JSON list of C-alpha atoms in Angstrom, two decimals:
[
{"chain": "P", "resi": 1, "resn": "UNK", "atom": "CA", "xyz": [13.76, -24.82, 53.11]},
{"chain": "P", "resi": 2, "resn": "UNK", "atom": "CA", "xyz": [17.27, -24.34, 50.05]},
{"chain": "P", "resi": 3, "resn": "UNK", "atom": "CA", "xyz": [18.71, -27.29, 49.55]},
{"chain": "P", "resi": 4, "resn": "UNK", "atom": "CA", "xyz": [21.60, -25.21, 51.20]},
{"chain": "P", "resi": 5, "resn": "UNK", "atom": "CA", "xyz": [19.96, -25.01, 54.18]},
{"chain": "P", "resi": 6, "resn": "UNK", "atom": "CA", "xyz": [19.28, -28.67, 54.07]},
{"chain": "P", "resi": 7, "resn": "UNK", "atom": "CA", "xyz": [22.78, -29.62, 53.39]},
{"chain": "P", "resi": 8, "resn": "UNK", "atom": "CA", "xyz": [23.70, -27.99, 56.62]},
{"chain": "P", "resi": 9, "resn": "UNK", "atom": "CA", "xyz": [21.00, -29.21, 58.66]},
{"chain": "P", "resi": 10, "resn": "UNK", "atom": "CA", "xyz": [22.36, -33.11, 57.55]},
{"chain": "P", "resi": 11, "resn": "UNK", "atom": "CA", "xyz": [26.04, -32.52, 58.41]},
{"chain": "P", "resi": 12, "resn": "UNK", "atom": "CA", "xyz": [24.89, -30.96, 61.24]},
{"chain": "P", "resi": 13, "resn": "UNK", "atom": "CA", "xyz": [23.14, -34.64, 62.36]},
{"chain": "P", "resi": 14, "resn": "UNK", "atom": "CA", "xyz": [26.51, -36.31, 61.32]},
{"chain": "P", "resi": 15, "resn": "UNK", "atom": "CA", "xyz": [28.01, -33.77, 63.23]},
{"chain": "P", "resi": 16, "resn": "UNK", "atom": "CA", "xyz": [26.08, -34.50, 66.38]},
{"chain": "P", "resi": 17, "resn": "UNK", "atom": "CA", "xyz": [25.59, -38.18, 65.63]},
{"chain": "P", "resi": 18, "resn": "UNK", "atom": "CA", "xyz": [29.53, -38.04, 66.52]},
{"chain": "P", "resi": 19, "resn": "UNK", "atom": "CA", "xyz": [31.76, -38.79, 63.34]},
{"chain": "P", "resi": 20, "resn": "UNK", "atom": "CA", "xyz": [34.08, -41.60, 63.47]},
{"chain": "P", "resi": 21, "resn": "UNK", "atom": "CA", "xyz": [37.50, -40.89, 64.24]},
{"chain": "P", "resi": 22, "resn": "UNK", "atom": "CA", "xyz": [39.87, -40.01, 61.34]},
{"chain": "P", "resi": 23, "resn": "UNK", "atom": "CA", "xyz": [36.99, -38.79, 59.42]},
{"chain": "P", "resi": 24, "resn": "UNK", "atom": "CA", "xyz": [36.96, -35.24, 58.44]},
{"chain": "P", "resi": 25, "resn": "UNK", "atom": "CA", "xyz": [34.13, -33.16, 58.15]},
{"chain": "P", "resi": 26, "resn": "UNK", "atom": "CA", "xyz": [35.37, -31.74, 55.16]},
{"chain": "P", "resi": 27, "resn": "UNK", "atom": "CA", "xyz": [34.54, -35.17, 53.04]},
{"chain": "P", "resi": 28, "resn": "UNK", "atom": "CA", "xyz": [31.10, -35.17, 54.45]},
{"chain": "P", "resi": 29, "resn": "UNK", "atom": "CA", "xyz": [30.35, -32.03, 53.47]},
{"chain": "P", "resi": 30, "resn": "UNK", "atom": "CA", "xyz": [31.79, -33.12, 49.80]},
{"chain": "P", "resi": 31, "resn": "UNK", "atom": "CA", "xyz": [29.92, -36.37, 50.15]},
{"chain": "P", "resi": 32, "resn": "UNK", "atom": "CA", "xyz": [26.74, -34.59, 50.95]},
{"chain": "P", "resi": 33, "resn": "UNK", "atom": "CA", "xyz": [27.01, -32.27, 48.05]},
{"chain": "P", "resi": 34, "resn": "UNK", "atom": "CA", "xyz": [27.68, -35.29, 45.95]},
{"chain": "P", "resi": 35, "resn": "UNK", "atom": "CA", "xyz": [24.42, -36.76, 46.94]},
{"chain": "P", "resi": 36, "resn": "UNK", "atom": "CA", "xyz": [22.60, -33.87, 46.33]},
{"chain": "P", "resi": 37, "resn": "UNK", "atom": "CA", "xyz": [24.12, -33.21, 42.78]},
{"chain": "P", "resi": 38, "resn": "UNK", "atom": "CA", "xyz": [23.26, -36.62, 42.00]},
{"chain": "P", "resi": 39, "resn": "UNK", "atom": "CA", "xyz": [19.35, -36.29, 42.74]},
{"chain": "P", "resi": 40, "resn": "UNK", "atom": "CA", "xyz": [17.07, -35.67, 39.79]},
{"chain": "P", "resi": 41, "resn": "UNK", "atom": "CA", "xyz": [14.11, -33.10, 39.79]},
{"chain": "P", "resi": 42, "resn": "UNK", "atom": "CA", "xyz": [11.69, -35.59, 40.27]},
{"chain": "P", "resi": 43, "resn": "UNK", "atom": "CA", "xyz": [8.16, -34.05, 41.90]},
{"chain": "P", "resi": 44, "resn": "UNK", "atom": "CA", "xyz": [8.91, -36.81, 44.91]},
{"chain": "P", "resi": 45, "resn": "UNK", "atom": "CA", "xyz": [11.94, -38.37, 45.07]},
{"chain": "P", "resi": 46, "resn": "UNK", "atom": "CA", "xyz": [14.27, -35.68, 45.07]},
{"chain": "P", "resi": 47, "resn": "UNK", "atom": "CA", "xyz": [16.72, -34.36, 47.75]},
{"chain": "P", "resi": 48, "resn": "UNK", "atom": "CA", "xyz": [13.62, -33.01, 49.81]},
{"chain": "P", "resi": 49, "resn": "UNK", "atom": "CA", "xyz": [12.44, -36.52, 50.50]},
{"chain": "P", "resi": 50, "resn": "UNK", "atom": "CA", "xyz": [15.85, -38.19, 50.95]},
{"chain": "P", "resi": 51, "resn": "UNK", "atom": "CA", "xyz": [16.87, -35.10, 53.19]},
{"chain": "P", "resi": 52, "resn": "UNK", "atom": "CA", "xyz": [13.41, -35.86, 55.22]},
{"chain": "P", "resi": 53, "resn": "UNK", "atom": "CA", "xyz": [14.31, -39.63, 55.11]},
{"chain": "P", "resi": 54, "resn": "UNK", "atom": "CA", "xyz": [17.27, -38.64, 57.16]},
{"chain": "P", "resi": 55, "resn": "UNK", "atom": "CA", "xyz": [15.93, -36.46, 59.60]},
{"chain": "P", "resi": 56, "resn": "UNK", "atom": "CA", "xyz": [13.15, -38.96, 60.44]},
{"chain": "P", "resi": 57, "resn": "UNK", "atom": "CA", "xyz": [15.63, -41.83, 60.56]},
{"chain": "P", "resi": 58, "resn": "UNK", "atom": "CA", "xyz": [17.73, -39.84, 62.93]},
{"chain": "P", "resi": 59, "resn": "UNK", "atom": "CA", "xyz": [14.74, -39.18, 64.85]},
{"chain": "P", "resi": 60, "resn": "UNK", "atom": "CA", "xyz": [13.63, -42.41, 65.41]},
{"chain": "P", "resi": 61, "resn": "UNK", "atom": "CA", "xyz": [16.78, -43.82, 66.38]},
{"chain": "P", "resi": 62, "resn": "UNK", "atom": "CA", "xyz": [17.68, -41.02, 69.00]},
{"chain": "P", "resi": 63, "resn": "UNK", "atom": "CA", "xyz": [13.54, -41.57, 70.57]},
{"chain": "P", "resi": 64, "resn": "UNK", "atom": "CA", "xyz": [14.15, -45.54, 70.62]},
{"chain": "P", "resi": 65, "resn": "UNK", "atom": "CA", "xyz": [17.92, -45.29, 72.29]},
{"chain": "P", "resi": 66, "resn": "UNK", "atom": "CA", "xyz": [19.09, -47.15, 68.81]},
{"chain": "P", "resi": 67, "resn": "UNK", "atom": "CA", "xyz": [21.44, -44.11, 68.01]},
{"chain": "P", "resi": 68, "resn": "UNK", "atom": "CA", "xyz": [23.09, -44.74, 71.94]},
{"chain": "P", "resi": 69, "resn": "UNK", "atom": "CA", "xyz": [23.12, -48.76, 71.01]},
{"chain": "P", "resi": 70, "resn": "UNK", "atom": "CA", "xyz": [25.26, -48.02, 67.60]},
{"chain": "P", "resi": 71, "resn": "UNK", "atom": "CA", "xyz": [29.19, -47.31, 67.52]},
{"chain": "P", "resi": 72, "resn": "UNK", "atom": "CA", "xyz": [30.48, -44.26, 65.42]},
{"chain": "P", "resi": 73, "resn": "UNK", "atom": "CA", "xyz": [31.06, -46.36, 61.90]},
{"chain": "P", "resi": 74, "resn": "UNK", "atom": "CA", "xyz": [27.24, -47.63, 62.36]},
{"chain": "P", "resi": 75, "resn": "UNK", "atom": "CA", "xyz": [25.65, -44.84, 63.09]},
{"chain": "P", "resi": 76, "resn": "UNK", "atom": "CA", "xyz": [27.50, -42.75, 60.01]},
{"chain": "P", "resi": 77, "resn": "UNK", "atom": "CA", "xyz": [26.11, -46.14, 58.08]},
{"chain": "P", "resi": 78, "resn": "UNK", "atom": "CA", "xyz": [22.83, -45.23, 59.02]},
{"chain": "P", "resi": 79, "resn": "UNK", "atom": "CA", "xyz": [22.19, -42.14, 58.31]},
{"chain": "P", "resi": 80, "resn": "UNK", "atom": "CA", "xyz": [24.58, -41.94, 55.33]},
{"chain": "P", "resi": 81, "resn": "UNK", "atom": "CA", "xyz": [21.99, -45.08, 54.09]},
{"chain": "P", "resi": 82, "resn": "UNK", "atom": "CA", "xyz": [19.26, -42.94, 54.80]},
{"chain": "P", "resi": 83, "resn": "UNK", "atom": "CA", "xyz": [20.26, -39.84, 52.86]},
{"chain": "P", "resi": 84, "resn": "UNK", "atom": "CA", "xyz": [21.44, -42.39, 49.68]},
{"chain": "P", "resi": 85, "resn": "UNK", "atom": "CA", "xyz": [18.62, -44.86, 49.71]},
{"chain": "P", "resi": 86, "resn": "UNK", "atom": "CA", "xyz": [17.06, -43.32, 46.73]},
{"chain": "P", "resi": 87, "resn": "UNK", "atom": "CA", "xyz": [20.37, -41.81, 44.71]},
{"chain": "P", "resi": 88, "resn": "UNK", "atom": "CA", "xyz": [19.75, -41.05, 41.57]},
{"chain": "P", "resi": 89, "resn": "UNK", "atom": "CA", "xyz": [15.97, -42.35, 41.65]},
{"chain": "P", "resi": 90, "resn": "UNK", "atom": "CA", "xyz": [14.55, -41.85, 38.55]},
{"chain": "P", "resi": 91, "resn": "UNK", "atom": "CA", "xyz": [11.26, -41.05, 38.91]},
{"chain": "P", "resi": 92, "resn": "UNK", "atom": "CA", "xyz": [9.54, -44.24, 38.39]},
{"chain": "P", "resi": 93, "resn": "UNK", "atom": "CA", "xyz": [9.11, -47.66, 40.51]},
{"chain": "P", "resi": 94, "resn": "UNK", "atom": "CA", "xyz": [11.39, -51.09, 39.97]},
{"chain": "P", "resi": 95, "resn": "UNK", "atom": "CA", "xyz": [8.89, -52.77, 38.37]},
{"chain": "P", "resi": 96, "resn": "UNK", "atom": "CA", "xyz": [8.45, -50.39, 35.54]},
{"chain": "P", "resi": 97, "resn": "UNK", "atom": "CA", "xyz": [12.16, -50.45, 34.94]},
{"chain": "P", "resi": 98, "resn": "UNK", "atom": "CA", "xyz": [12.20, -54.13, 34.93]},
{"chain": "P", "resi": 99, "resn": "UNK", "atom": "CA", "xyz": [9.51, -54.34, 32.49]},
{"chain": "P", "resi": 100, "resn": "UNK", "atom": "CA", "xyz": [11.11, -51.68, 30.29]},
{"chain": "P", "resi": 101, "resn": "UNK", "atom": "CA", "xyz": [12.67, -53.11, 27.58]},
{"chain": "P", "resi": 102, "resn": "UNK", "atom": "CA", "xyz": [14.44, -50.16, 25.89]},
{"chain": "P", "resi": 103, "resn": "UNK", "atom": "CA", "xyz": [18.25, -50.06, 25.57]},
{"chain": "P", "resi": 104, "resn": "UNK", "atom": "CA", "xyz": [18.42, -46.56, 27.80]},
{"chain": "P", "resi": 105, "resn": "UNK", "atom": "CA", "xyz": [17.08, -48.54, 30.64]},
{"chain": "P", "resi": 106, "resn": "UNK", "atom": "CA", "xyz": [19.47, -51.25, 30.03]},
{"chain": "P", "resi": 107, "resn": "UNK", "atom": "CA", "xyz": [22.15, -48.97, 29.85]},
{"chain": "P", "resi": 108, "resn": "UNK", "atom": "CA", "xyz": [21.29, -47.26, 32.54]},
{"chain": "P", "resi": 109, "resn": "UNK", "atom": "CA", "xyz": [21.48, -49.95, 34.88]},
{"chain": "P", "resi": 110, "resn": "UNK", "atom": "CA", "xyz": [24.20, -51.90, 33.62]},
{"chain": "P", "resi": 111, "resn": "UNK", "atom": "CA", "xyz": [25.29, -54.95, 35.71]},
{"chain": "P", "resi": 112, "resn": "UNK", "atom": "CA", "xyz": [22.22, -54.96, 37.88]},
{"chain": "P", "resi": 113, "resn": "UNK", "atom": "CA", "xyz": [19.78, -57.99, 37.77]},
{"chain": "P", "resi": 114, "resn": "UNK", "atom": "CA", "xyz": [16.29, -56.64, 36.02]},
{"chain": "P", "resi": 115, "resn": "UNK", "atom": "CA", "xyz": [14.36, -58.31, 38.64]},
{"chain": "P", "resi": 116, "resn": "UNK", "atom": "CA", "xyz": [13.37, -57.57, 42.22]},
{"chain": "P", "resi": 117, "resn": "UNK", "atom": "CA", "xyz": [14.53, -54.29, 43.78]},
{"chain": "P", "resi": 118, "resn": "UNK", "atom": "CA", "xyz": [15.92, -52.84, 40.80]},
{"chain": "P", "resi": 119, "resn": "UNK", "atom": "CA", "xyz": [16.69, -49.64, 41.97]},
{"chain": "P", "resi": 120, "resn": "UNK", "atom": "CA", "xyz": [17.29, -50.42, 45.76]},
{"chain": "P", "resi": 121, "resn": "UNK", "atom": "CA", "xyz": [20.20, -51.56, 44.12]},
{"chain": "P", "resi": 122, "resn": "UNK", "atom": "CA", "xyz": [21.16, -49.23, 42.12]},
{"chain": "P", "resi": 123, "resn": "UNK", "atom": "CA", "xyz": [21.15, -46.71, 45.11]},
{"chain": "P", "resi": 124, "resn": "UNK", "atom": "CA", "xyz": [23.35, -49.17, 47.35]},
{"chain": "P", "resi": 125, "resn": "UNK", "atom": "CA", "xyz": [25.85, -49.20, 44.46]},
{"chain": "P", "resi": 126, "resn": "UNK", "atom": "CA", "xyz": [25.84, -45.70, 43.49]},
{"chain": "P", "resi": 127, "resn": "UNK", "atom": "CA", "xyz": [26.03, -44.61, 47.46]},
{"chain": "P", "resi": 128, "resn": "UNK", "atom": "CA", "xyz": [29.15, -46.82, 47.76]},
{"chain": "P", "resi": 129, "resn": "UNK", "atom": "CA", "xyz": [30.85, -46.05, 44.34]},
{"chain": "P", "resi": 130, "resn": "UNK", "atom": "CA", "xyz": [30.02, -41.56, 45.97]},
{"chain": "P", "resi": 131, "resn": "UNK", "atom": "CA", "xyz": [31.80, -42.60, 49.04]},
{"chain": "P", "resi": 132, "resn": "UNK", "atom": "CA", "xyz": [34.94, -43.88, 47.89]},
{"chain": "P", "resi": 133, "resn": "UNK", "atom": "CA", "xyz": [35.43, -41.44, 45.18]},
{"chain": "P", "resi": 134, "resn": "UNK", "atom": "CA", "xyz": [38.63, -39.69, 45.41]},
{"chain": "P", "resi": 135, "resn": "UNK", "atom": "CA", "xyz": [37.59, -36.14, 46.31]},
{"chain": "P", "resi": 136, "resn": "UNK", "atom": "CA", "xyz": [35.21, -37.65, 48.97]},
{"chain": "P", "resi": 137, "resn": "UNK", "atom": "CA", "xyz": [36.88, -40.88, 50.27]},
{"chain": "P", "resi": 138, "resn": "UNK", "atom": "CA", "xyz": [34.96, -41.24, 53.58]},
{"chain": "P", "resi": 139, "resn": "UNK", "atom": "CA", "xyz": [35.99, -44.53, 53.60]},
{"chain": "P", "resi": 140, "resn": "UNK", "atom": "CA", "xyz": [39.45, -44.21, 53.64]},
{"chain": "P", "resi": 141, "resn": "UNK", "atom": "CA", "xyz": [40.92, -45.05, 56.61]},
{"chain": "P", "resi": 142, "resn": "UNK", "atom": "CA", "xyz": [38.55, -48.06, 57.13]},
{"chain": "P", "resi": 143, "resn": "UNK", "atom": "CA", "xyz": [40.97, -51.63, 56.60]},
{"chain": "P", "resi": 144, "resn": "UNK", "atom": "CA", "xyz": [39.67, -54.33, 54.18]},
{"chain": "P", "resi": 145, "resn": "UNK", "atom": "CA", "xyz": [37.20, -56.00, 56.35]},
{"chain": "P", "resi": 146, "resn": "UNK", "atom": "CA", "xyz": [35.82, -52.72, 58.08]},
{"chain": "P", "resi": 147, "resn": "UNK", "atom": "CA", "xyz": [34.67, -51.81, 54.61]},
{"chain": "P", "resi": 148, "resn": "UNK", "atom": "CA", "xyz": [33.41, -54.65, 53.69]},
{"chain": "P", "resi": 149, "resn": "UNK", "atom": "CA", "xyz": [31.47, -54.63, 56.80]},
{"chain": "P", "resi": 150, "resn": "UNK", "atom": "CA", "xyz": [29.99, -51.33, 56.38]},
{"chain": "P", "resi": 151, "resn": "UNK", "atom": "CA", "xyz": [29.15, -51.74, 52.75]},
{"chain": "P", "resi": 152, "resn": "UNK", "atom": "CA", "xyz": [27.10, -54.88, 54.13]},
{"chain": "P", "resi": 153, "resn": "UNK", "atom": "CA", "xyz": [25.42, -52.64, 56.48]},
{"chain": "P", "resi": 154, "resn": "UNK", "atom": "CA", "xyz": [24.93, -49.87, 53.98]},
{"chain": "P", "resi": 155, "resn": "UNK", "atom": "CA", "xyz": [23.32, -51.94, 51.48]},
{"chain": "P", "resi": 156, "resn": "UNK", "atom": "CA", "xyz": [21.15, -54.27, 53.45]},
{"chain": "P", "resi": 157, "resn": "UNK", "atom": "CA", "xyz": [19.64, -50.79, 54.88]},
{"chain": "P", "resi": 158, "resn": "UNK", "atom": "CA", "xyz": [19.07, -49.64, 51.21]},
{"chain": "P", "resi": 159, "resn": "UNK", "atom": "CA", "xyz": [17.88, -52.52, 50.20]},
{"chain": "P", "resi": 160, "resn": "UNK", "atom": "CA", "xyz": [14.89, -52.81, 53.22]},
{"chain": "P", "resi": 161, "resn": "UNK", "atom": "CA", "xyz": [13.36, -50.05, 51.87]},
{"chain": "P", "resi": 162, "resn": "UNK", "atom": "CA", "xyz": [12.08, -52.72, 48.62]},
{"chain": "P", "resi": 163, "resn": "UNK", "atom": "CA", "xyz": [8.30, -52.16, 49.36]},
{"chain": "P", "resi": 164, "resn": "UNK", "atom": "CA", "xyz": [8.28, -55.82, 48.06]},
{"chain": "P", "resi": 165, "resn": "UNK", "atom": "CA", "xyz": [9.68, -56.98, 51.35]},
{"chain": "P", "resi": 166, "resn": "UNK", "atom": "CA", "xyz": [7.28, -55.30, 53.71]},
{"chain": "P", "resi": 167, "resn": "UNK", "atom": "CA", "xyz": [6.08, -58.42, 54.54]},
{"chain": "P", "resi": 168, "resn": "UNK", "atom": "CA", "xyz": [9.38, -60.11, 55.63]},
{"chain": "P", "resi": 169, "resn": "UNK", "atom": "CA", "xyz": [10.03, -57.12, 57.66]},
{"chain": "P", "resi": 170, "resn": "UNK", "atom": "CA", "xyz": [6.56, -56.92, 59.10]},
{"chain": "P", "resi": 171, "resn": "UNK", "atom": "CA", "xyz": [7.01, -60.72, 60.37]},
{"chain": "P", "resi": 172, "resn": "UNK", "atom": "CA", "xyz": [10.75, -59.70, 61.85]},
{"chain": "P", "resi": 173, "resn": "UNK", "atom": "CA", "xyz": [8.56, -57.18, 64.28]},
{"chain": "P", "resi": 174, "resn": "UNK", "atom": "CA", "xyz": [6.11, -59.72, 64.75]},
{"chain": "P", "resi": 175, "resn": "UNK", "atom": "CA", "xyz": [8.88, -62.60, 66.14]},
{"chain": "P", "resi": 176, "resn": "UNK", "atom": "CA", "xyz": [10.61, -59.79, 68.06]},
{"chain": "P", "resi": 177, "resn": "UNK", "atom": "CA", "xyz": [7.30, -58.64, 69.67]},
{"chain": "P", "resi": 178, "resn": "UNK", "atom": "CA", "xyz": [6.45, -62.11, 70.84]},
{"chain": "P", "resi": 179, "resn": "UNK", "atom": "CA", "xyz": [9.54, -62.84, 72.09]},
{"chain": "P", "resi": 180, "resn": "UNK", "atom": "CA", "xyz": [9.60, -60.09, 74.20]},
{"chain": "P", "resi": 181, "resn": "UNK", "atom": "CA", "xyz": [6.01, -60.81, 75.44]},
{"chain": "P", "resi": 182, "resn": "UNK", "atom": "CA", "xyz": [7.07, -64.90, 75.94]},
{"chain": "P", "resi": 183, "resn": "UNK", "atom": "CA", "xyz": [10.80, -65.24, 76.43]},
{"chain": "P", "resi": 184, "resn": "UNK", "atom": "CA", "xyz": [12.65, -62.03, 77.63]},
{"chain": "P", "resi": 185, "resn": "UNK", "atom": "CA", "xyz": [10.84, -58.30, 78.00]},
{"chain": "P", "resi": 186, "resn": "UNK", "atom": "CA", "xyz": [14.61, -56.84, 78.46]},
{"chain": "P", "resi": 187, "resn": "UNK", "atom": "CA", "xyz": [15.80, -58.40, 74.97]},
{"chain": "P", "resi": 188, "resn": "UNK", "atom": "CA", "xyz": [16.89, -56.00, 72.34]},
{"chain": "P", "resi": 189, "resn": "UNK", "atom": "CA", "xyz": [16.55, -56.02, 68.39]},
{"chain": "P", "resi": 190, "resn": "UNK", "atom": "CA", "xyz": [19.50, -57.03, 66.59]},
{"chain": "P", "resi": 191, "resn": "UNK", "atom": "CA", "xyz": [21.55, -53.61, 65.49]},
{"chain": "P", "resi": 192, "resn": "UNK", "atom": "CA", "xyz": [21.33, -54.24, 62.16]},
{"chain": "P", "resi": 193, "resn": "UNK", "atom": "CA", "xyz": [17.43, -55.29, 61.71]},
{"chain": "P", "resi": 194, "resn": "UNK", "atom": "CA", "xyz": [16.70, -52.15, 63.73]},
{"chain": "P", "resi": 195, "resn": "UNK", "atom": "CA", "xyz": [19.03, -50.15, 61.38]},
{"chain": "P", "resi": 196, "resn": "UNK", "atom": "CA", "xyz": [16.80, -51.44, 58.26]},
{"chain": "P", "resi": 197, "resn": "UNK", "atom": "CA", "xyz": [13.69, -50.74, 60.18]},
{"chain": "P", "resi": 198, "resn": "UNK", "atom": "CA", "xyz": [14.39, -47.52, 60.74]},
{"chain": "P", "resi": 199, "resn": "UNK", "atom": "CA", "xyz": [15.21, -46.12, 57.16]},
{"chain": "P", "resi": 200, "resn": "UNK", "atom": "CA", "xyz": [12.03, -48.44, 56.14]},
{"chain": "P", "resi": 201, "resn": "UNK", "atom": "CA", "xyz": [9.27, -46.44, 58.81]},
{"chain": "P", "resi": 202, "resn": "UNK", "atom": "CA", "xyz": [10.84, -43.49, 57.90]},
{"chain": "P", "resi": 203, "resn": "UNK", "atom": "CA", "xyz": [11.00, -43.66, 53.79]},
{"chain": "P", "resi": 204, "resn": "UNK", "atom": "CA", "xyz": [7.19, -44.32, 54.46]},
{"chain": "P", "resi": 205, "resn": "UNK", "atom": "CA", "xyz": [6.64, -42.20, 57.08]},
{"chain": "P", "resi": 206, "resn": "UNK", "atom": "CA", "xyz": [5.69, -39.33, 54.60]},
{"chain": "P", "resi": 207, "resn": "UNK", "atom": "CA", "xyz": [1.68, -40.40, 55.08]},
{"chain": "P", "resi": 208, "resn": "UNK", "atom": "CA", "xyz": [1.67, -39.55, 58.12]},
{"chain": "P", "resi": 209, "resn": "UNK", "atom": "CA", "xyz": [3.35, -35.98, 58.09]},
{"chain": "P", "resi": 210, "resn": "UNK", "atom": "CA", "xyz": [1.44, -32.52, 58.19]}
]
């Protein structure tokens, strides 16, 4: 499908999930277009990939009932984090960038510690910067406390896609499954953890798709 169609479908997902009160659709459209413009023409880490992760996240969150547990800003955080989780991806891994000593690498990621989750930190940082630019301003209506809560949620969702943290999330799932089987079968997963797992699973789901 042409990327214009994907932009339209991304907008439909945001609207169907229910936009937060006061957040105008035209701001969300500009945000989607800004994300598309930021994506490089990589063979894999491109706009088609981030759209696929957003759509898969939406499907998983809806099918599991997670979406229904979230408030409007949490739903927006989940879908926007999915769309931005590989923002400006250069097409190489964090490990490659961390080992690269060239000035170009250090300049591009200036201010980001050159160690664990280099790319994920960059994606999260740029996602929030794009949301706050004057022509987009999707977070303009938030109070200071609401903004920092939203920023933390989006950042942690994106950072969860670091494959180096895979065991950590598997341990979370095992702990939750054990709690359900031995303590309370009706217990619900923490909402933030659920959102992080949704995007993490969506990000690596391509191997099970036709």
